[in-house]
Tab-separated table of C-alpha atoms in Angstrom:
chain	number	residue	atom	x	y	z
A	1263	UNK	CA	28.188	21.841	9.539
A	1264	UNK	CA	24.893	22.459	9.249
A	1265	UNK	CA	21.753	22.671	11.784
A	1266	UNK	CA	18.625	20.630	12.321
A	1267	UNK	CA	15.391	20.667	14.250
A	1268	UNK	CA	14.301	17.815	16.400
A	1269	UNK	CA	10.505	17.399	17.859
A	1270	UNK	CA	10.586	18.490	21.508
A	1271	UNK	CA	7.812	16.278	22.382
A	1272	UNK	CA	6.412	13.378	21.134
A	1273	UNK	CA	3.617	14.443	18.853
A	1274	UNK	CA	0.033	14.093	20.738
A	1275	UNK	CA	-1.497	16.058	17.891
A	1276	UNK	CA	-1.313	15.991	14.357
A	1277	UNK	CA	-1.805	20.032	14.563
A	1278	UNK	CA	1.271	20.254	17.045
A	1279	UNK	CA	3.617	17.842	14.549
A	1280	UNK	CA	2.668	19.758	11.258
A	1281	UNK	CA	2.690	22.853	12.802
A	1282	UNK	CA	6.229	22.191	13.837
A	1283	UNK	CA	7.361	20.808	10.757
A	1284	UNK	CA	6.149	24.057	8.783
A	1285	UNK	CA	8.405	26.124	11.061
A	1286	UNK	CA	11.372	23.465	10.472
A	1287	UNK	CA	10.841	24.166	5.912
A	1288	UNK	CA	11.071	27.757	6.837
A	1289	UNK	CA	13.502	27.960	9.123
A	1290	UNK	CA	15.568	25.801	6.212
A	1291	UNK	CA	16.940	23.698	8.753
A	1292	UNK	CA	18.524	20.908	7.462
A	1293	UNK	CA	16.423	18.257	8.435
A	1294	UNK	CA	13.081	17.578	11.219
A	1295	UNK	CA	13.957	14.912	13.231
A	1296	UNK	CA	12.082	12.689	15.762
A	1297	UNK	CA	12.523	10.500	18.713
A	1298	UNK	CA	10.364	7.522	19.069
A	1299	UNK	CA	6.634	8.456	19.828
A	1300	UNK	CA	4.508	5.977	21.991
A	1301	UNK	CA	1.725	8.619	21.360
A	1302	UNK	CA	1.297	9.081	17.916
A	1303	UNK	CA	3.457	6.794	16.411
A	1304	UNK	CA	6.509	8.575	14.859
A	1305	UNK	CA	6.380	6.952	11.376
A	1306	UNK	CA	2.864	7.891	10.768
A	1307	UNK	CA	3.430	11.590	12.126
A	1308	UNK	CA	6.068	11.720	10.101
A	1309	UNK	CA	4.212	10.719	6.981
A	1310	UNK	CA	1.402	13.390	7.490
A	1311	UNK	CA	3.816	16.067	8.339
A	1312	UNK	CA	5.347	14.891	4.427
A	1313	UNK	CA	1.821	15.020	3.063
A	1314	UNK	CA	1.275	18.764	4.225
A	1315	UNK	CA	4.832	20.123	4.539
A	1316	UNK	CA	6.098	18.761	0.774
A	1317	UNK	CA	10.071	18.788	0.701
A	1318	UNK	CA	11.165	18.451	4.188
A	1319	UNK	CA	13.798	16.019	4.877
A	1320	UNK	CA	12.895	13.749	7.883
A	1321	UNK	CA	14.357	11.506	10.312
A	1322	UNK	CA	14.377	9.420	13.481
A	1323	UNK	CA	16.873	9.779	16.424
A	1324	UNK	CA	16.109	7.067	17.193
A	1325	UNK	CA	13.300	4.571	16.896
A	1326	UNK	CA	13.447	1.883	18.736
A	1327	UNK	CA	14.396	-2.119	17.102
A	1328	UNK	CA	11.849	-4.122	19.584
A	1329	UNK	CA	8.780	-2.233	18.219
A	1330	UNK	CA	9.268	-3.699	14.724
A	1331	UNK	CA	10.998	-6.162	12.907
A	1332	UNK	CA	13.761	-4.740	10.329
A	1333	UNK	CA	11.624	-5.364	6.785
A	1334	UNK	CA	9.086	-3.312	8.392
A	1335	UNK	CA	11.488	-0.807	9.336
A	1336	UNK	CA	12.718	-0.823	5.691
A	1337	UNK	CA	9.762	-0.191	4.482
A	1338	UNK	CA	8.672	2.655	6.542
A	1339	UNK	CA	12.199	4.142	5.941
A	1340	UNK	CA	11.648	4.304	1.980
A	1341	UNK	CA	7.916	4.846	2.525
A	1342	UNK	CA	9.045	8.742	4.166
A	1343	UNK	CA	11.805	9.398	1.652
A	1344	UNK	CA	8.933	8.652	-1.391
A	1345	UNK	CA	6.408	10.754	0.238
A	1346	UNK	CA	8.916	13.640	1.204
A	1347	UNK	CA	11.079	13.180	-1.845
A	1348	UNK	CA	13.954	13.906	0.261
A	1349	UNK	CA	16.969	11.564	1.668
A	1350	UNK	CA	15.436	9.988	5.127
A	1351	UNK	CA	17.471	9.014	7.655
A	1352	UNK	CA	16.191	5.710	9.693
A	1353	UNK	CA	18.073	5.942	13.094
A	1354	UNK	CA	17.844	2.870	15.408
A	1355	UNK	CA	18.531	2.364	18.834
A	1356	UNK	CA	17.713	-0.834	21.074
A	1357	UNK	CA	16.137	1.117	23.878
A	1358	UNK	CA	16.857	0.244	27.700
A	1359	UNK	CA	17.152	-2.931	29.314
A	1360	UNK	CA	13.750	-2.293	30.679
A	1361	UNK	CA	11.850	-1.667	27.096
A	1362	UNK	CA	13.302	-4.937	25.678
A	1363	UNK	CA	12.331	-7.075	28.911
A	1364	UNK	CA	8.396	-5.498	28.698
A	1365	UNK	CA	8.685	-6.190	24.547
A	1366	UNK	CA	10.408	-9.236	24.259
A	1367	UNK	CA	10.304	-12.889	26.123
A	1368	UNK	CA	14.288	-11.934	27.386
A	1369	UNK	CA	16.350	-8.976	26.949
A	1370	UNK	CA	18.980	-8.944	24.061
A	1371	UNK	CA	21.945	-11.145	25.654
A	1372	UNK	CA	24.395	-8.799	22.777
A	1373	UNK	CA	22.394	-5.846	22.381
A	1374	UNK	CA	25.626	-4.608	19.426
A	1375	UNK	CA	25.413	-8.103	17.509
A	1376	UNK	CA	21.457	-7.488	17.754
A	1377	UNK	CA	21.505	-4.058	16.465
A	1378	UNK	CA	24.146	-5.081	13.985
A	1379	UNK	CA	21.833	-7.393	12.665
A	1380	UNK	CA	18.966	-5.569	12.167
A	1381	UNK	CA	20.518	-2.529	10.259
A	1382	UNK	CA	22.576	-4.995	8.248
A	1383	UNK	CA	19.304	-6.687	6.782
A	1384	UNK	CA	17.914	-3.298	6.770
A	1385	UNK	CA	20.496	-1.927	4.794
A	1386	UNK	CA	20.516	-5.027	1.898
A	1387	UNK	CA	16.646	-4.897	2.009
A	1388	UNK	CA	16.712	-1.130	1.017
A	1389	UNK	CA	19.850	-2.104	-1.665
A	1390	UNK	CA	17.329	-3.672	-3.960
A	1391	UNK	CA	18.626	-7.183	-2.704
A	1392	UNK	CA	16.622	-10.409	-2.101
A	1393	UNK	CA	17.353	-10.828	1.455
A	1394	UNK	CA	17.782	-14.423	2.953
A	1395	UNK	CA	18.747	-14.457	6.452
A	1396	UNK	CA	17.942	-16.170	9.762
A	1397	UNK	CA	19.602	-14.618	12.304
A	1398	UNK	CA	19.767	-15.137	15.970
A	1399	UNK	CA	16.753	-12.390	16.461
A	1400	UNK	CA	15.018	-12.152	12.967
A	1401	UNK	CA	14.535	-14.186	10.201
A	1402	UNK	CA	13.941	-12.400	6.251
A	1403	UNK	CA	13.657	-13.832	2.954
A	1404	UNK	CA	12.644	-11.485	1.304
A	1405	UNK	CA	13.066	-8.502	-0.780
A	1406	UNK	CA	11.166	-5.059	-1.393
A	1407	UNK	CA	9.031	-4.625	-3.797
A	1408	UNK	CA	11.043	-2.350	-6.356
A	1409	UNK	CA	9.825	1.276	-6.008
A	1410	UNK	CA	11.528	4.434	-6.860
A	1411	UNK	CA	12.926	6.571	-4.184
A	1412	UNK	CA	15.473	8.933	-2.480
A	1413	UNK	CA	18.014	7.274	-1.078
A	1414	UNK	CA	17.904	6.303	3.059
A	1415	UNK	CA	20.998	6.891	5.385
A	1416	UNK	CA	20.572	4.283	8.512
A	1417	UNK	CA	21.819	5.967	11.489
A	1418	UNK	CA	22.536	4.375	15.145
A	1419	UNK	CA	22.222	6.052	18.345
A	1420	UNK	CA	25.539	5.922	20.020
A	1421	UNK	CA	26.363	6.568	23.510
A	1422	UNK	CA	29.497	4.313	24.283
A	1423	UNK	CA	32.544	3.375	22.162
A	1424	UNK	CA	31.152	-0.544	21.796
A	1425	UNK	CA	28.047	1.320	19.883
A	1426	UNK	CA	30.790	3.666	18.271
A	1427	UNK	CA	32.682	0.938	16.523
A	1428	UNK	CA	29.479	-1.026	15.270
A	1429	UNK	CA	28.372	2.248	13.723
A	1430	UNK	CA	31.763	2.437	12.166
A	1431	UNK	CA	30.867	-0.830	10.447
A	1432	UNK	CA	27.840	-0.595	9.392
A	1433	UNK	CA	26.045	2.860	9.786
A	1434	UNK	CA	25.730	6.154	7.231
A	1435	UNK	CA	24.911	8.102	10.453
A	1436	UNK	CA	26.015	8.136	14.127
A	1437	UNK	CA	23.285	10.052	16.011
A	1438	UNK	CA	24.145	11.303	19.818
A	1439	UNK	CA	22.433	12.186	22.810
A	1440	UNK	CA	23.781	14.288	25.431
A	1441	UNK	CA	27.534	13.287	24.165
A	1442	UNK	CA	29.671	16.045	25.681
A	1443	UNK	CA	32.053	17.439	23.150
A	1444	UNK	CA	35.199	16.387	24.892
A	1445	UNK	CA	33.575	12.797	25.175
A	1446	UNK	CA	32.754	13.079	21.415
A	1447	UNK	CA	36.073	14.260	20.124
A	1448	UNK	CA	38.237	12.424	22.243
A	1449	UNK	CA	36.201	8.819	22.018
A	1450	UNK	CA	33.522	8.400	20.419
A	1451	UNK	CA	34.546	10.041	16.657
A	1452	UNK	CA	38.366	7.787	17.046
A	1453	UNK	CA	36.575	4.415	17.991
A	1454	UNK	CA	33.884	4.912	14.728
A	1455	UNK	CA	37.054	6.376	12.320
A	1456	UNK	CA	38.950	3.457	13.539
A	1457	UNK	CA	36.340	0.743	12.811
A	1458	UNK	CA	35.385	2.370	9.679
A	1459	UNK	CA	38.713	2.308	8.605
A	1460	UNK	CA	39.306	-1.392	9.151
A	1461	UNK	CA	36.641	-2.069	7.309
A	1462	UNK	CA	37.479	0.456	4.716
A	1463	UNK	CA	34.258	1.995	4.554
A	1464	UNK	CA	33.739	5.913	4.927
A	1465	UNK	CA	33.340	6.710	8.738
A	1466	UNK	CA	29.501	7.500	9.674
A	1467	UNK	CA	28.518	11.490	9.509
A	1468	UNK	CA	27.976	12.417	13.110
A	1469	UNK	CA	24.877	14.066	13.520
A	1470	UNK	CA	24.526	15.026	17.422
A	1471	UNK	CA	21.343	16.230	19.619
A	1472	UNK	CA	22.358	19.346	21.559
A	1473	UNK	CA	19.349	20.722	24.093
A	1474	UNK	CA	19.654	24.549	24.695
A	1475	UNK	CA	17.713	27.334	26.299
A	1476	UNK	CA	18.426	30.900	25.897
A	1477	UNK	CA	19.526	32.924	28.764
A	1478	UNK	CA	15.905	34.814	29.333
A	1479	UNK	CA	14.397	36.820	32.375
A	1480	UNK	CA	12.726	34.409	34.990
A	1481	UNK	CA	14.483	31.794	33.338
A	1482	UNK	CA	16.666	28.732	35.167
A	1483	UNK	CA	18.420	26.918	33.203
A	1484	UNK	CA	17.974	23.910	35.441
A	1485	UNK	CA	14.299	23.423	35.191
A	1486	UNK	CA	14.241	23.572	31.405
A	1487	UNK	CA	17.256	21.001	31.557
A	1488	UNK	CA	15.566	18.875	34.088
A	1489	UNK	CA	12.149	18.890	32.417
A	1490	UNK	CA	13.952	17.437	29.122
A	1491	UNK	CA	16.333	15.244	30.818
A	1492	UNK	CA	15.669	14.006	33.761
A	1493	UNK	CA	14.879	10.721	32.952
A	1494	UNK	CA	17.595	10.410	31.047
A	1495	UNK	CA	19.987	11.524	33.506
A	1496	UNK	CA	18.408	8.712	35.414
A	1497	UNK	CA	18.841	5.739	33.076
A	1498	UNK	CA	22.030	3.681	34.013
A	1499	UNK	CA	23.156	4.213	29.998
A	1500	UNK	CA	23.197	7.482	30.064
A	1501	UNK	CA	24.813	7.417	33.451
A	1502	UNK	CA	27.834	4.949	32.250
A	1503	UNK	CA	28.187	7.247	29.097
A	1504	UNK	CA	28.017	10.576	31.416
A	1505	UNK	CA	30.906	9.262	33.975
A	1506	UNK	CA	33.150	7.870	30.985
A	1507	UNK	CA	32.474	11.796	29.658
A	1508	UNK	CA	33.399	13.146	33.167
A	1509	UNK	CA	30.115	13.990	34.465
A	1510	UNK	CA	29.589	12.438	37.745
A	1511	UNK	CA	25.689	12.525	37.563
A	1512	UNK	CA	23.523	10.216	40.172
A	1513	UNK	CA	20.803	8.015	39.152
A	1514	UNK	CA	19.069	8.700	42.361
A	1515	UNK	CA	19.116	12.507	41.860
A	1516	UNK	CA	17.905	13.586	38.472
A	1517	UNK	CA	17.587	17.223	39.402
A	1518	UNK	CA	21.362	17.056	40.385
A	1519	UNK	CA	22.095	15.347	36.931
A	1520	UNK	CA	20.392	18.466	35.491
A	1521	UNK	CA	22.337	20.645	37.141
A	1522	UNK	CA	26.165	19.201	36.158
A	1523	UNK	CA	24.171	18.870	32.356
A	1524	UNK	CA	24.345	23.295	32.589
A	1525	UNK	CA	27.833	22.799	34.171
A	1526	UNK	CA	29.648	20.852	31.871
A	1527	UNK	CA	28.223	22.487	28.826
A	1528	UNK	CA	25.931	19.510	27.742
A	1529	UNK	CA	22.932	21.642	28.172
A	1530	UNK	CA	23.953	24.849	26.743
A	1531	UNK	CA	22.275	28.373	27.811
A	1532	UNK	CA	23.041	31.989	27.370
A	1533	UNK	CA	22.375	34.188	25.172
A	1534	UNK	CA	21.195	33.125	21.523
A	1535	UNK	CA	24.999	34.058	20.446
A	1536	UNK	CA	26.571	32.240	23.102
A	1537	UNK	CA	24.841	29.425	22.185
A	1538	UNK	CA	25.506	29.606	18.401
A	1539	UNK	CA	29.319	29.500	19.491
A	1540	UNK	CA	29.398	26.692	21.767
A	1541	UNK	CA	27.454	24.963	18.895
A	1542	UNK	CA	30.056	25.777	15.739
A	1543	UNK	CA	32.562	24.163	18.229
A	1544	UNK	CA	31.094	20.730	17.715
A	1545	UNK	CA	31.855	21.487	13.486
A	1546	UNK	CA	35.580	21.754	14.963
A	1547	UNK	CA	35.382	18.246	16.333
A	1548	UNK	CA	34.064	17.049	13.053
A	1549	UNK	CA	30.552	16.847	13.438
A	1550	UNK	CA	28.185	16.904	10.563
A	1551	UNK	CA	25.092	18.237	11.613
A	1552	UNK	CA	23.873	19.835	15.139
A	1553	UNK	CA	20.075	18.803	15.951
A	1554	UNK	CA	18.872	21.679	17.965
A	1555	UNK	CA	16.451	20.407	20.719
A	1556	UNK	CA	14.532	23.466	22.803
A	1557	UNK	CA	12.758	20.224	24.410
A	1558	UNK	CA	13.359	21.989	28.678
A	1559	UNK	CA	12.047	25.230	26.648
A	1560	UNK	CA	8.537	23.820	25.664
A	1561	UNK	CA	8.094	21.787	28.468
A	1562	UNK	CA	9.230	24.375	31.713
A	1563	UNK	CA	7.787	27.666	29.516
A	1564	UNK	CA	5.738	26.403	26.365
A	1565	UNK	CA	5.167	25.523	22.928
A	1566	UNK	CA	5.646	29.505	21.744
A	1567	UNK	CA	8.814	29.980	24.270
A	1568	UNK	CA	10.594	27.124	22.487
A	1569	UNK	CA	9.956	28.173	19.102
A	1570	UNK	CA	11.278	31.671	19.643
A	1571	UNK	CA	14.386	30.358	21.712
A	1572	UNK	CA	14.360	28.120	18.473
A	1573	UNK	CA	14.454	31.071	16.145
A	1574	UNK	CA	17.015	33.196	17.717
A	1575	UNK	CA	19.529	30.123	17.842
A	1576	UNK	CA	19.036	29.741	14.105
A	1577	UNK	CA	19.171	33.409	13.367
A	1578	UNK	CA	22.375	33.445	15.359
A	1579	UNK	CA	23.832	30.707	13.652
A	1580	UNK	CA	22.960	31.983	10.424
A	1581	UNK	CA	24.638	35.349	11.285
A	1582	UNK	CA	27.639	33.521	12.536
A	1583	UNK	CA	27.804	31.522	8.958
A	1584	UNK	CA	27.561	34.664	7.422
A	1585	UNK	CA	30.493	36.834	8.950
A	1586	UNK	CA	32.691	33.537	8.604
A	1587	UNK	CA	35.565	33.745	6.099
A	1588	UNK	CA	35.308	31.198	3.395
């Protein structure tokens, strides 16, 4: 297992996202990742954090399918893996109930067959095919123009088993958010194996967002996880995934949600060692990569208190690696 970097914050600067993305190369993390940006758009951050940090691999957990149609996502997906000469991962989610409604004339009636679609075009567009499809949400007949490039994984943000299985069909990369470990092992890994295996295809890589804070003086572990997630622990998604994981958060009391996050392990805090251990867990349940998110760091303490709570995860973790028979 190895361990990436995600974006705490949606970039607002191009100075905070490079900045950022230099510490991410030499850290050696795996990969920077980012969610999507309704400040500075995420694509284009990410392509001027390739043009002055050459080499680091990039990706989005996740963007979000009623902001573009799936060509366009295609093309921005091999667009980052040219300029950072690096495998790019294109992660797609459909966003709440709410986004689509605001974006589009009605909600997706199927959000999985609408997702399916799109990363299924996606995915022949960025094979080299000449795509001809009119679907129930997008119509392509087209191809890309040919171009060298790394290759692109598409990932999908999964939260319940329904989203599980469709990544099983059709995904290179099944990116969480807040999945509790139990809830990962014991549902969400069988139902994409499962589906993967039906369709015998190899079962998506799980590559899972974990928010920590270390343990710290003056510190509550609550604010930080509140500050990150309290919207989240507010959205009836991530409430349905939460109860089917055995964390009885309440829409109607975010700051409660935060606080059974800390409980249940989902937000992880103690010391930078702690930390590292409760992470190399998650390579026990067969995850493929941990994205480290100090998010409740930068946004209850700041920018420089995430980055070291950042460092001393990774220094952990690389200690731990180290002392690990091979």
């Amino acid at each position: 297992m190895t361990l990436s970097l995600i974006c705490p914050t949606p970039p607002t600067t191009l100075r905070a996202a490079v900045a950022f993305g230099r510490f991410a190369h030499a850290a050696g993390v795996r990969r920077m990742w980012t969610g999507q940006s309704l400040h500075i758009e995420s694509h284009l951050a990410l392509a001027a954090v390739a043009a002055r940090v050459p080499g680091l691999a990039l990706g989005t957990s996740v963007a979000l399918t009623p902001l573009r149609h799936p060509y366009q996502a295609a093309v921005e997906a091999r667009s980052l893996s040219a300029l950072t000469g690096a495998p790019y991962v294109a992660g797609y989610g459909p966003g709440a109930r709410d986004l689509q409604s605001a974006l589009m004339p009605t909600p997706y009636p199927k959000p999985l067959r609408a997702v399916g679609e799109y990363v299924s075009v996606m995915r022949r567009l960025l094979d080299g095919g000449t795509v001809d499809h009119q679907g129930e949400h997008h119509t392509t007949r087209l191809r890309l123009a040919p171009m060298a490039a790394p290759p692109v994984e598409i990932g999908l943000g999964v939260l319940r088993p329904g989203m599980a299985r469709l990544a099983g069909r059709v995904a290179d990369v099944a990116l969480t958010w807040l999945a509790p470990p139990g809830y990962l092992e014991g549902t969400l890994i069988p139902a994409m194996t499962t589906a993967a295996q039906a369709h015998r295809r190899r079962p998506p890589r799980v590559a899972a967002v974990v928010h920590a804070a270390v343990r710290r003086p003056g510190r509550d572990p609550v604010t930080a996880a509140h500050a990150a997630l309290g919207a989240h622990v507010a959205a009836p998604h991530y409430t349905d995934m939460l109860h089917r994981a055995g964390v009885p958060t309440d829409p109607r009391d975010p700051l409660q949600g935060a606080r059974l996050l800390v409980e249940h392990g989902v937000f992880l805090t103690g010391t930078a060692t702690q930390i590292s251990q409760h992470i190399a867990h998650y390579e026990e349940l067969g995850v493929d990569e941990v994205v480290l998110s100090t998010a409740g760091v930068l946004l209850a303490h700041g920018a420089e208190a995430a980055l070291h709570d950042a460092r001393d995860i990774l220094s952990a973790h690389a200690e731990q690696a180290a002392e690990t028979p091979v």
